[in-house]
Coordinates of C-alpha atoms in Angstrom, one line a residue:
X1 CA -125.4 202.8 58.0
X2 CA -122.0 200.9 57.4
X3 CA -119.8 200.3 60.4
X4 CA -117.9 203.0 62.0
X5 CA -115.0 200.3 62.5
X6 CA -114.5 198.3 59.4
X7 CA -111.4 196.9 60.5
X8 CA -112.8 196.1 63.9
X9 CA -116.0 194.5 62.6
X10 CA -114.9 192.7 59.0
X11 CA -112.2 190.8 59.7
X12 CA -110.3 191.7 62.5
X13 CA -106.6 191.1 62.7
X14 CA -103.3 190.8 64.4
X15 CA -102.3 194.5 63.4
X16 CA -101.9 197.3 66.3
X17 CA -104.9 199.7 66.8
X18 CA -103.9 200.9 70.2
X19 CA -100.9 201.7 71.9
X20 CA -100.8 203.8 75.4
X21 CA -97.3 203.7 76.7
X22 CA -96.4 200.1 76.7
X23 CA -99.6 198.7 76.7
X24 CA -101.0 197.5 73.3
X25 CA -103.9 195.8 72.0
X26 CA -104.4 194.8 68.2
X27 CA -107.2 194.7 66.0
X28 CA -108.2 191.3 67.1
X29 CA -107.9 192.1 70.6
X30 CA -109.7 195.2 70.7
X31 CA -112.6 193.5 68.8
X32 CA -112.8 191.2 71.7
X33 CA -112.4 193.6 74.3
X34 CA -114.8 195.9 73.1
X35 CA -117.0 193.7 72.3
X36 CA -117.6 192.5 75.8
X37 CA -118.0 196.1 76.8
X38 CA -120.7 196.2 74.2
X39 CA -122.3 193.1 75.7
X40 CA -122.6 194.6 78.6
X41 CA -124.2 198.1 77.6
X42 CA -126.6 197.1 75.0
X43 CA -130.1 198.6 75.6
X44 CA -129.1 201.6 77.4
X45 CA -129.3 204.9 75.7
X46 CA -126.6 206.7 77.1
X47 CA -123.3 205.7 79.4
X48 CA -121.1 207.7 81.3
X49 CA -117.2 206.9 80.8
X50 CA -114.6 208.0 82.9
X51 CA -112.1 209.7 80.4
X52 CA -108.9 209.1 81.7
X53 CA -106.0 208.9 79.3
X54 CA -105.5 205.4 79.3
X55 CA -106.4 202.2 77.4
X56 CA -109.5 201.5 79.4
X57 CA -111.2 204.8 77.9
X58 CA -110.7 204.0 74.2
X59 CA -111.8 200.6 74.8
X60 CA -114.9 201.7 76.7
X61 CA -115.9 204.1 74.1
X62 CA -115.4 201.6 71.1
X63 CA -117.2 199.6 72.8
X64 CA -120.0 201.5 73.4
X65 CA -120.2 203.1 69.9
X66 CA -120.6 199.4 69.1
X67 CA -123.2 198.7 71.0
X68 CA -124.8 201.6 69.3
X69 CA -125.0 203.4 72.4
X70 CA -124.2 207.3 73.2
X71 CA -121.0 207.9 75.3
X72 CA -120.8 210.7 77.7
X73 CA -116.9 211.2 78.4
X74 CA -116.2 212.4 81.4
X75 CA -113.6 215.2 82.3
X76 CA -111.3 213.7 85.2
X77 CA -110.2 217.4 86.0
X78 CA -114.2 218.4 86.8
X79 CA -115.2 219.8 89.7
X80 CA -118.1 218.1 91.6
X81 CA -120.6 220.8 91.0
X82 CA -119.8 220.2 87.1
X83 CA -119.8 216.8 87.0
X84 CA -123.0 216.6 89.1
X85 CA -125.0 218.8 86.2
X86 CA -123.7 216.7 83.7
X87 CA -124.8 213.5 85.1
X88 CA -128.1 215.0 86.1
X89 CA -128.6 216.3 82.2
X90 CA -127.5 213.3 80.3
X91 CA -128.6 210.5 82.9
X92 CA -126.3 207.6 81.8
X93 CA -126.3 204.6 83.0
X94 CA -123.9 203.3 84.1
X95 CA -120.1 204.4 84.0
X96 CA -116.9 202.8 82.4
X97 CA -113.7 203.3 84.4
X98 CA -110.3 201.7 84.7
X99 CA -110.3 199.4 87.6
X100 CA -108.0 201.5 89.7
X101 CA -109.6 204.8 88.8
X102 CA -110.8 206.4 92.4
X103 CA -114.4 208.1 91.1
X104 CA -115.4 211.5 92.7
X105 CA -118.6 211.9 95.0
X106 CA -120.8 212.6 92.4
X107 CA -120.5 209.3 90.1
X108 CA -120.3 207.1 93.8
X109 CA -123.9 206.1 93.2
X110 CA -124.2 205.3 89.4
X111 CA -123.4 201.9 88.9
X112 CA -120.1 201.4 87.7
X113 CA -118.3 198.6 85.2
X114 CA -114.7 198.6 85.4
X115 CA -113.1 198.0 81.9
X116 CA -110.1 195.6 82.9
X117 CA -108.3 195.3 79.9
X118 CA -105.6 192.5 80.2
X119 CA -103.1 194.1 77.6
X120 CA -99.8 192.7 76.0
X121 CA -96.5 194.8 76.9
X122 CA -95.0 196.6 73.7
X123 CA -91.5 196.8 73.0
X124 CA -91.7 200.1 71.2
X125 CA -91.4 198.2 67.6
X126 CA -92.2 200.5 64.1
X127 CA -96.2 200.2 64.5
X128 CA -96.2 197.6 61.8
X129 CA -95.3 194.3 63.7
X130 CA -97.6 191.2 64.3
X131 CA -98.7 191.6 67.5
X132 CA -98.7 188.6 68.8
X133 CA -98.5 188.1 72.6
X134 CA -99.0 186.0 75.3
X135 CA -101.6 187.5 77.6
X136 CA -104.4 188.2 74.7
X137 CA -106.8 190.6 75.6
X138 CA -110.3 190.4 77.1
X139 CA -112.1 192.9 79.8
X140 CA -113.8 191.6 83.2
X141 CA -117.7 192.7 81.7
X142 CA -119.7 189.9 80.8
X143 CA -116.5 188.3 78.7
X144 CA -118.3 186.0 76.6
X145 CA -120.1 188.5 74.9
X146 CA -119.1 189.4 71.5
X147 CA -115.7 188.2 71.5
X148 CA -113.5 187.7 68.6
X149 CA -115.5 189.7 66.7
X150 CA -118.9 188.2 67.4
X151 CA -122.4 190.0 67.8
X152 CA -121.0 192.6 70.6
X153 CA -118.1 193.6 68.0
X154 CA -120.2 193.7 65.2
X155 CA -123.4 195.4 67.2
X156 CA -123.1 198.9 65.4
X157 CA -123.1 198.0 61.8
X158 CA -127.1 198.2 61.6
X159 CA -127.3 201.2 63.6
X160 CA -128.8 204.4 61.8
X161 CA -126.7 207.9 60.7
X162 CA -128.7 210.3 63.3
X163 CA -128.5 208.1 66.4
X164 CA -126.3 209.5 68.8
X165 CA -122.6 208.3 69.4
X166 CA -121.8 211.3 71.9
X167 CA -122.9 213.5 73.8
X168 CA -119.4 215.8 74.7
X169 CA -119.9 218.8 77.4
X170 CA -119.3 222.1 76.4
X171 CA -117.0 224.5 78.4
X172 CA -120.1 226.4 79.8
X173 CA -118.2 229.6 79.7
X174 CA -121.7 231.4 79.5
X175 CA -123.3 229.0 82.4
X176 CA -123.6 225.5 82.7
X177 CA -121.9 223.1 80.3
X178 CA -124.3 222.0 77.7
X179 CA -124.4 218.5 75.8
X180 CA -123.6 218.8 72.3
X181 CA -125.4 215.5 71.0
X182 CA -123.1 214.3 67.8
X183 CA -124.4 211.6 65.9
X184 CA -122.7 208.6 64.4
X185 CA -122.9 210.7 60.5
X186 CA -120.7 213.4 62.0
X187 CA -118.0 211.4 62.4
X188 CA -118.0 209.2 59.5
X189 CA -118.5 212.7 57.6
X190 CA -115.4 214.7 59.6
X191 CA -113.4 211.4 59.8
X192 CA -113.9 210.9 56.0
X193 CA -113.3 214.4 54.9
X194 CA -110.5 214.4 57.1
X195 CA -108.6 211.5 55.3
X196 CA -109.5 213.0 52.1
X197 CA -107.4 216.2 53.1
X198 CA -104.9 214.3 54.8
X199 CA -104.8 211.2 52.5
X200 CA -105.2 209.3 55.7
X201 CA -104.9 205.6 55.2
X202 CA -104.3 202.6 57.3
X203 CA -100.5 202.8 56.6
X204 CA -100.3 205.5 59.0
X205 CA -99.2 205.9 62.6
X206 CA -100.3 208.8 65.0
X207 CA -99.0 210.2 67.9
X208 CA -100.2 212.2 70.0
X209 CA -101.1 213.3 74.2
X210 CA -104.5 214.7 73.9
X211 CA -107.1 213.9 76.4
X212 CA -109.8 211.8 75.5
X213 CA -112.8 214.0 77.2
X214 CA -112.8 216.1 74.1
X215 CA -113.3 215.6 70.5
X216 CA -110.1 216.0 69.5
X217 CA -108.0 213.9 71.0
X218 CA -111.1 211.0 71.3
X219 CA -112.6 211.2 67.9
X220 CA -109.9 212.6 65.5
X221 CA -106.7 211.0 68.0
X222 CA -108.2 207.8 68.5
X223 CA -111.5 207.1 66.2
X224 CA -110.4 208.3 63.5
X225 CA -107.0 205.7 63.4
X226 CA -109.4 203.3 64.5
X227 CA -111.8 204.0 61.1
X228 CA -109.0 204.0 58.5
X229 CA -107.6 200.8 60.0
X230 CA -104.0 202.4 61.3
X231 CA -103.0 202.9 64.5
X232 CA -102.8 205.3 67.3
X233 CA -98.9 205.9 69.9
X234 CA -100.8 207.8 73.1
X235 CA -98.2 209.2 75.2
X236 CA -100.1 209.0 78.2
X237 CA -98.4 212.8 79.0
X238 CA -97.5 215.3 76.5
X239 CA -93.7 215.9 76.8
X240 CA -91.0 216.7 73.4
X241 CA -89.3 213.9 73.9
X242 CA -92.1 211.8 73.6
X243 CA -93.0 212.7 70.6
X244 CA -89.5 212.8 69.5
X245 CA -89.1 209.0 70.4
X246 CA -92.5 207.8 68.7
X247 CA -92.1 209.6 65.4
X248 CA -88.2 207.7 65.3
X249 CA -89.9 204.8 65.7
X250 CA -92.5 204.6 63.2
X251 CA -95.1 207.2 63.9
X252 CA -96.4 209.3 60.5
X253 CA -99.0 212.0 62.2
X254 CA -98.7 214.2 64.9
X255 CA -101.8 215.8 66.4
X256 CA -101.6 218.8 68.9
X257 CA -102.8 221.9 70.4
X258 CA -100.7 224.9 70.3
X259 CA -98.9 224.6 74.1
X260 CA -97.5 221.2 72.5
X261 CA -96.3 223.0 69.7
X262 CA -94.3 225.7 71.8
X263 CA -92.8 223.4 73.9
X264 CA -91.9 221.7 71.0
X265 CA -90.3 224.9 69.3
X266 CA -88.7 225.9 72.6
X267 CA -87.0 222.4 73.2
X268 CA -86.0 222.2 69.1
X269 CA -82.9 224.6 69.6
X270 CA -80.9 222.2 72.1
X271 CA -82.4 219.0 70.7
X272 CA -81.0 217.7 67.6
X273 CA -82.6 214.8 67.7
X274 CA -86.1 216.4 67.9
X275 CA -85.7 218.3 64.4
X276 CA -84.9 215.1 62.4
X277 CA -88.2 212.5 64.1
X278 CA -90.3 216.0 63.0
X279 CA -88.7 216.3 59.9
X280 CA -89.5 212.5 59.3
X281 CA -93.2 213.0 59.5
X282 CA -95.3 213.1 57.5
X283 CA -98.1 215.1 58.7
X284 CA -97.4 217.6 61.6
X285 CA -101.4 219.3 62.5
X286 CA -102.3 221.8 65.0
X287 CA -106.2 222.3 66.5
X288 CA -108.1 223.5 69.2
X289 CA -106.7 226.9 68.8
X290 CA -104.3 229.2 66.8
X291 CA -101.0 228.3 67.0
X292 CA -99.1 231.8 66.7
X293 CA -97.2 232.2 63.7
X294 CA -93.8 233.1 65.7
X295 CA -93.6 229.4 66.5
X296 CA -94.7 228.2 63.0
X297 CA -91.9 229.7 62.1
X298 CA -89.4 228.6 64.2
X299 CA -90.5 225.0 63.7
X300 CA -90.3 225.3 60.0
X301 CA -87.0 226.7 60.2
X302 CA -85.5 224.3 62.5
X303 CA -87.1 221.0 60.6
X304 CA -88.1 221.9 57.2
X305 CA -91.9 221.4 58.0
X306 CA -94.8 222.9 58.2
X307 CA -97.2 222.7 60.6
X308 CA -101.0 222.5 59.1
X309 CA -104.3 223.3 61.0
X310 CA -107.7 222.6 60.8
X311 CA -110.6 224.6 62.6
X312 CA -113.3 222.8 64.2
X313 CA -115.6 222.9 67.4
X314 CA -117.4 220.3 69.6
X315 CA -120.9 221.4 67.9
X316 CA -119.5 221.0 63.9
X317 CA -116.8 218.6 64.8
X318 CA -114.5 219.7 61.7
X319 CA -115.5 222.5 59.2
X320 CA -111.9 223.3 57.5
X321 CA -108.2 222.1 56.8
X322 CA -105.0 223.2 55.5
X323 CA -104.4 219.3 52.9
X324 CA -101.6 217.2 52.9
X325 CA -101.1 218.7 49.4
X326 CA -101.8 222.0 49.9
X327 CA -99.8 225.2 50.9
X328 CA -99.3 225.3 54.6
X329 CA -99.5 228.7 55.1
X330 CA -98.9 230.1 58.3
X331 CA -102.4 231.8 60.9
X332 CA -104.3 230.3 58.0
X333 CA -106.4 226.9 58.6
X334 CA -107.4 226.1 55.3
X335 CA -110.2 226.0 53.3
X336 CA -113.7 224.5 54.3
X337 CA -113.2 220.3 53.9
X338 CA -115.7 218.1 51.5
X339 CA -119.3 218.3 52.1
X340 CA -119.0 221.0 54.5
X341 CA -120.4 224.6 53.5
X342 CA -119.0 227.6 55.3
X343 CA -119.8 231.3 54.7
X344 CA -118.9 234.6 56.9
X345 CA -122.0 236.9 57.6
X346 CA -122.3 240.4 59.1
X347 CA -124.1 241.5 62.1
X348 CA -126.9 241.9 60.2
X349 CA -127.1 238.4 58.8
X350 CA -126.3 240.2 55.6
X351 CA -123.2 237.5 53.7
X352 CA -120.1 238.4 53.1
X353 CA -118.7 237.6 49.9
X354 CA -115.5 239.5 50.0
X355 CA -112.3 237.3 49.4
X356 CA -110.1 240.5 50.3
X357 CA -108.5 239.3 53.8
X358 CA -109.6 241.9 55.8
X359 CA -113.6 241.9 56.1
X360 CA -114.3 240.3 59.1
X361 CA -117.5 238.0 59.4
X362 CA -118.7 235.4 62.0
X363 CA -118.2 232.0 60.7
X364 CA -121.5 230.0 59.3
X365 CA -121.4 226.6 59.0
X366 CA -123.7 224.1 57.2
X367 CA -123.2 220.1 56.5
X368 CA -123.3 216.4 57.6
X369 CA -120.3 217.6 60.4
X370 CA -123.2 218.8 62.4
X371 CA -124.1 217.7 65.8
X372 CA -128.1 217.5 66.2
X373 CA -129.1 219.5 69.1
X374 CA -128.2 220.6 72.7
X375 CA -129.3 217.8 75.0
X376 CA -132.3 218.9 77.0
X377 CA -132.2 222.3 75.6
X378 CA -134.5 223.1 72.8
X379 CA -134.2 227.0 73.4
X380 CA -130.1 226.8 72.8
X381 CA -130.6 224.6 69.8
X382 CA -133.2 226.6 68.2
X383 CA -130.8 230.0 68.7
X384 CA -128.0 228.1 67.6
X385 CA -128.9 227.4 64.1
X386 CA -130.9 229.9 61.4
X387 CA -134.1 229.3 60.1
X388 CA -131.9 227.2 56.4
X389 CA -130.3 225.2 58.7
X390 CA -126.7 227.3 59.4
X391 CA -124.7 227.0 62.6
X392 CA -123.8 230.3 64.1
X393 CA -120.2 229.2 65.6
X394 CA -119.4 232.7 66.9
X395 CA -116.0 232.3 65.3
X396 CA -115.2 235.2 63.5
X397 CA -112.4 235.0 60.0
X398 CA -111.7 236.6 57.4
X399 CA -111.3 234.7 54.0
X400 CA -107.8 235.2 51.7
X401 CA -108.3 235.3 47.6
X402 CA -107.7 232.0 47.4
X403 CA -110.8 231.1 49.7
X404 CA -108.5 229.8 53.0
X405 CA -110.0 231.2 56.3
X406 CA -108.2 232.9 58.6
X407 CA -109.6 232.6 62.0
X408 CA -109.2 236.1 64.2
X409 CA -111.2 234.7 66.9
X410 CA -114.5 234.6 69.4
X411 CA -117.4 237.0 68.3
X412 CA -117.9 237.4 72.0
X413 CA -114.3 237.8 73.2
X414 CA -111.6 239.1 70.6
X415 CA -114.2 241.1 68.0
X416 CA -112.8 244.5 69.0
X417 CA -114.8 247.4 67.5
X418 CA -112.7 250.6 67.7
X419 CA -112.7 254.1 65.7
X420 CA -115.2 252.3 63.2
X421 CA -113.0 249.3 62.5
X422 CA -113.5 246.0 63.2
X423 CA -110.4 244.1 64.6
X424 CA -110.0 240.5 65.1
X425 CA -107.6 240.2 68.4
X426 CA -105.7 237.5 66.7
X427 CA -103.8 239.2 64.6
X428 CA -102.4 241.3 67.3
X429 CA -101.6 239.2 69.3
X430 CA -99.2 236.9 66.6
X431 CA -97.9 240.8 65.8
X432 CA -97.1 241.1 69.8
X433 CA -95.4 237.3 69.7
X434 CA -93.0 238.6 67.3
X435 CA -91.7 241.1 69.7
X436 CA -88.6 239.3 71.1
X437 CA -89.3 240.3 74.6
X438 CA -93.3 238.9 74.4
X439 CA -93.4 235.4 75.9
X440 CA -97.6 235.1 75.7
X441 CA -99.8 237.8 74.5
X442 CA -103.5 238.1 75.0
X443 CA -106.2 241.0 73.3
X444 CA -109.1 241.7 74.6
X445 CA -111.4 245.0 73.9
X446 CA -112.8 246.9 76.7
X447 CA -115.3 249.8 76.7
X448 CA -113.7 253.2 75.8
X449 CA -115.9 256.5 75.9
X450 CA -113.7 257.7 72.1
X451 CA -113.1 254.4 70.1
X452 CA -116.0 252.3 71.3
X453 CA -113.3 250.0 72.5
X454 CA -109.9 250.5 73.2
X455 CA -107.2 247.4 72.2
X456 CA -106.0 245.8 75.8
X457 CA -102.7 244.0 75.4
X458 CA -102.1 241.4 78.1
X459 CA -98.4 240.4 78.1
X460 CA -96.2 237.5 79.6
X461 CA -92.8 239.5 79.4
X462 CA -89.7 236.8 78.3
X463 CA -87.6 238.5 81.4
X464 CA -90.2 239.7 84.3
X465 CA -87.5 241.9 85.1
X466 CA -87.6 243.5 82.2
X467 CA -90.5 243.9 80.2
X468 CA -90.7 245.8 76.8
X469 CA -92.5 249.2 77.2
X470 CA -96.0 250.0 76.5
X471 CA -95.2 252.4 73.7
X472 CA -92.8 250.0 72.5
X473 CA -95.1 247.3 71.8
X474 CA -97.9 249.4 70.7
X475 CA -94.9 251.0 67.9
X476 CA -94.3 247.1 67.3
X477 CA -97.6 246.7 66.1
X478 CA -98.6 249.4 64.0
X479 CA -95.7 249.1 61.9
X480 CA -96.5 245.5 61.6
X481 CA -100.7 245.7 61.0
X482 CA -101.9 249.4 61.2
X483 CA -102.1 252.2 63.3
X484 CA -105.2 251.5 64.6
X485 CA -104.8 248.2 66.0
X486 CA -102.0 249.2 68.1
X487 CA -103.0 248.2 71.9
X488 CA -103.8 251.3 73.9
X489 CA -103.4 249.7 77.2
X490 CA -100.4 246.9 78.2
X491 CA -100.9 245.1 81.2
X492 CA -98.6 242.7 82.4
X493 CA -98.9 238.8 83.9
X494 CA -97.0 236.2 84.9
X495 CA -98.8 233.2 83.1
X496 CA -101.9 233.9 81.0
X497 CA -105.1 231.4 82.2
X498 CA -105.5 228.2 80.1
X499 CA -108.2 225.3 80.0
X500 CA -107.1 222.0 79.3
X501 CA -106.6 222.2 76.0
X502 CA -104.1 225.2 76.1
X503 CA -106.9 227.9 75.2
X504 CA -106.8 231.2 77.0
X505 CA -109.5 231.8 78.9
X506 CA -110.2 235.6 78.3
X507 CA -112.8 235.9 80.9
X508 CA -110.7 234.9 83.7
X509 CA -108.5 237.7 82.9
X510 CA -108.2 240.5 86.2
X511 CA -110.9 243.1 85.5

């Protein structure tokens, strides 16, 4: 197939691909650089990197997809007994890591290459400078190989659709993490349809503080600038001010999960500033999960945009989108992107055709966006898909007339069956942010011997001191929804748990 890296492999030049905080690299450079990494990794089938969020990562990565080689990123924030199934399952290697990354236990005795990546220092120009620096660019791994855009750089161009590029670790909520293997066809096919929605081009600029160990913030925040020939601002660390600073100076895009977002809302009100860099982009996007519409709203007011999302998973990379061009329209994440197919099916695989908003369906899914299987696990692969090819996501939406999905949440965890309804737990819990004295707001079901299930509201109060009432809320809601999704039971936390990317993690709730 074509390259993934056109502007890496064709004719590299001096405009900036990379930026983490004031270390840059241009096209040129990171041709060279990852080309030495792919030098030194060509033959192996798959290779562990060390996924910090730095410029050695997205180096090491390029360079291996160059190579034609699978990349297994690595979660820094993994425990040993995590990290030591994943290396047992996938078997890289090697493993890539910044020369002053200290490696855990488990990694000590894989062979390691550090990725020393002699970068220029950045000024903080408009993203559209020269480049041109002193120090050049190069890594300490066989050096000579496919510099300057040489074999190394141009090693992936003849490498097949289906091969594997990555092999990215599930969050092995059900047991241990399994490895979605995602060819190099997924990512063209997302990172196409993508700039099709978007209307992505090399002109533009994102920012964003993602980490790198998942596919959002490695293959949408920094493969998929890298594929349309722009550029990619990584802040290193997530903070408002960043972002503020980066979209002043030049960024277009901004990619986040919804804990960016609220920050961002909360800080918006004292931060003049703030407003006017978002109002200046182009493109604000949201991922990962559902941003609640209470801080949609308050961004929108205070800047005049609108937020759009986009609903993918590790296993599909991305099925839908809210376009550049299209109407931005708050809990909704568009409709399914080009080439992908998407229907929403009852329990007993019967399809729903119902464009009515309120028939609830788990998510199917069906297109090049695929991943191929679970590595070393034909049994979850096999359950995974139906016997015409679909992907059961275990999402479950509901679909508006004019065909945008509307994501209500986990089939396993926020499918709440009570009095003969079926309730997604999303919509509750954006009626609950509304409430004034809700800070965070969980739903979960749990068993009840009348209803089935009984709505469980689980509430960060705004002042601990005084939280809203249970009947309060529960009045808050059905005026809002219905009477029958009004919670039944409030219980009250200080901080609701998240995983990295700002998802609650409903199972670590208190029994």
């Amino acid at each position: 197939m074509p390259p993934l890296f056109p502007a890496l492999t064709d004719d590299p030049s001096a405009r900036p691909a990379l930026r983490f905080g004031a270390r840059s690299l241009t096209y040129a450079q990171l041709a060279a650089a990852a080309g030495a990494v792919a030098g030194r990794v060509r033959g192996a089938e798959r290779v562990a990197v060390w996924a910090t969020p730095s410029l050695e990562t997205a180096v090491a990565v390029v360079g291996v997809l160059l190579a034609g080689v699978a990349a297994v990123p690595l979660n820094p924030k993994s425990g040993d007994k995590e990290l030591g199934h994943i290396l047992t399952d996938s078997a890289p290697a090697l493993v890539l890591a910044a020369p002053d990354a200290e490696l855990p236990a488990p990694l000590r005795d894989l062979r390691r290459v550090d990725v020393e990546v002699e970068a220029e220092a950045d000024g903080g120009d408009d993203g559209k400078g020269d480049g041109n620096g002193a120090s050049g660019a190069g890594v300490g791994v066989d050096a000579g190989a496919g510099v300057g855009g040489g074999p190394g750089a141009r090693a992936g161009a003849a490498v097949g659709g289906e091969e594997p590029a990555l092999v990215v670790y599930t969050s092995g909520t059900t047991g241990p993490p399994k490895g979605a293997v995602i060819p190099r066809r997924a990512i063209v096919a997302t990172l196409d349809a993508l700039a099709d929605a978007w209307q992505w081009t090399e002109d533009d600029v994102l920012v964003h503080g993602l980490p790198l160990f998942h596919v959002h913030g490695l293959v949408l925040g920094v493969l998929g600038p890298l594929r349309r020939g722009g550029s990619v601002r990584h802040l290193g660390r997530f903070d408002p001010q960043g972002v503020s600073r980066e979209l002043s100076g030049g960024a277009t895009m901004l990619f986040g999960v919804p804990t960016m977002y609220h920050r961002i809302a909360e800080a918006l009100p004292g931060d003049p500033a703030l407003a006017e860099a978002l109002a200046g982009a182009r493109l604000l996007v949201s991922g990962s999960a559902a941003l609640p519409v209470h801080d949609h709203e308050r961004i929108a007011a205070a800047t005049g945009r609108r937020v759009v999302e986009r609903y993918g998973m590790t296993e599909t990379l991305m099925n839908t989108a809210v376009r550049a061009d299209g109407e931005a329209r708050a809990g909704t994440v568009g409709l399914p992107l080009p080439g992908v197919e998407l229907r929403l099916v009852e329990d007993d695989g019967s399809v729903l055709d119902a464009l009515d908003g309120e028939s609830v369906g788990e998510i199917q899914v069906r297109g090049a966006n695929l991943f191929t299987e679970y590595l070393n696990r034909p049994d979850a692969t096999a359950a995974a898909f139906t016997t015409d090819g679909w992907f059961r996501t275990g999402d479950v939406a509901v679909r508006d007339p004019d065909g945008y999905v509307r994501i209500v949440g986990r089939k396993a965890t926020d499918l709440i069956k009570s009095g003969g309804y079926k309730i997604g737990a999303g919509e509750i819990e954006n009626a609950l942010l509304e409430h004034p004295g809700v800070r965070e707001a969980a739903v979960t079901g749990e068993p009840d011997a009348d209803l089935g299930e009984r709505i469980v509201a689980w509430v960060v109060p705004a002042d601990p001191q005084s939280p809203p009432a249970e009947g309060e809320l529960a009045d808050h809601v059905a005026r809002r929804l219905a009477p029958h999704k009004r919670p039944r039971t409030v219980r009250y936390l200080d901080a609701l748990p998240r995983n990295d990317m700002g998802k609650i993690m409903k199972r670590a709730l208190p029994a």
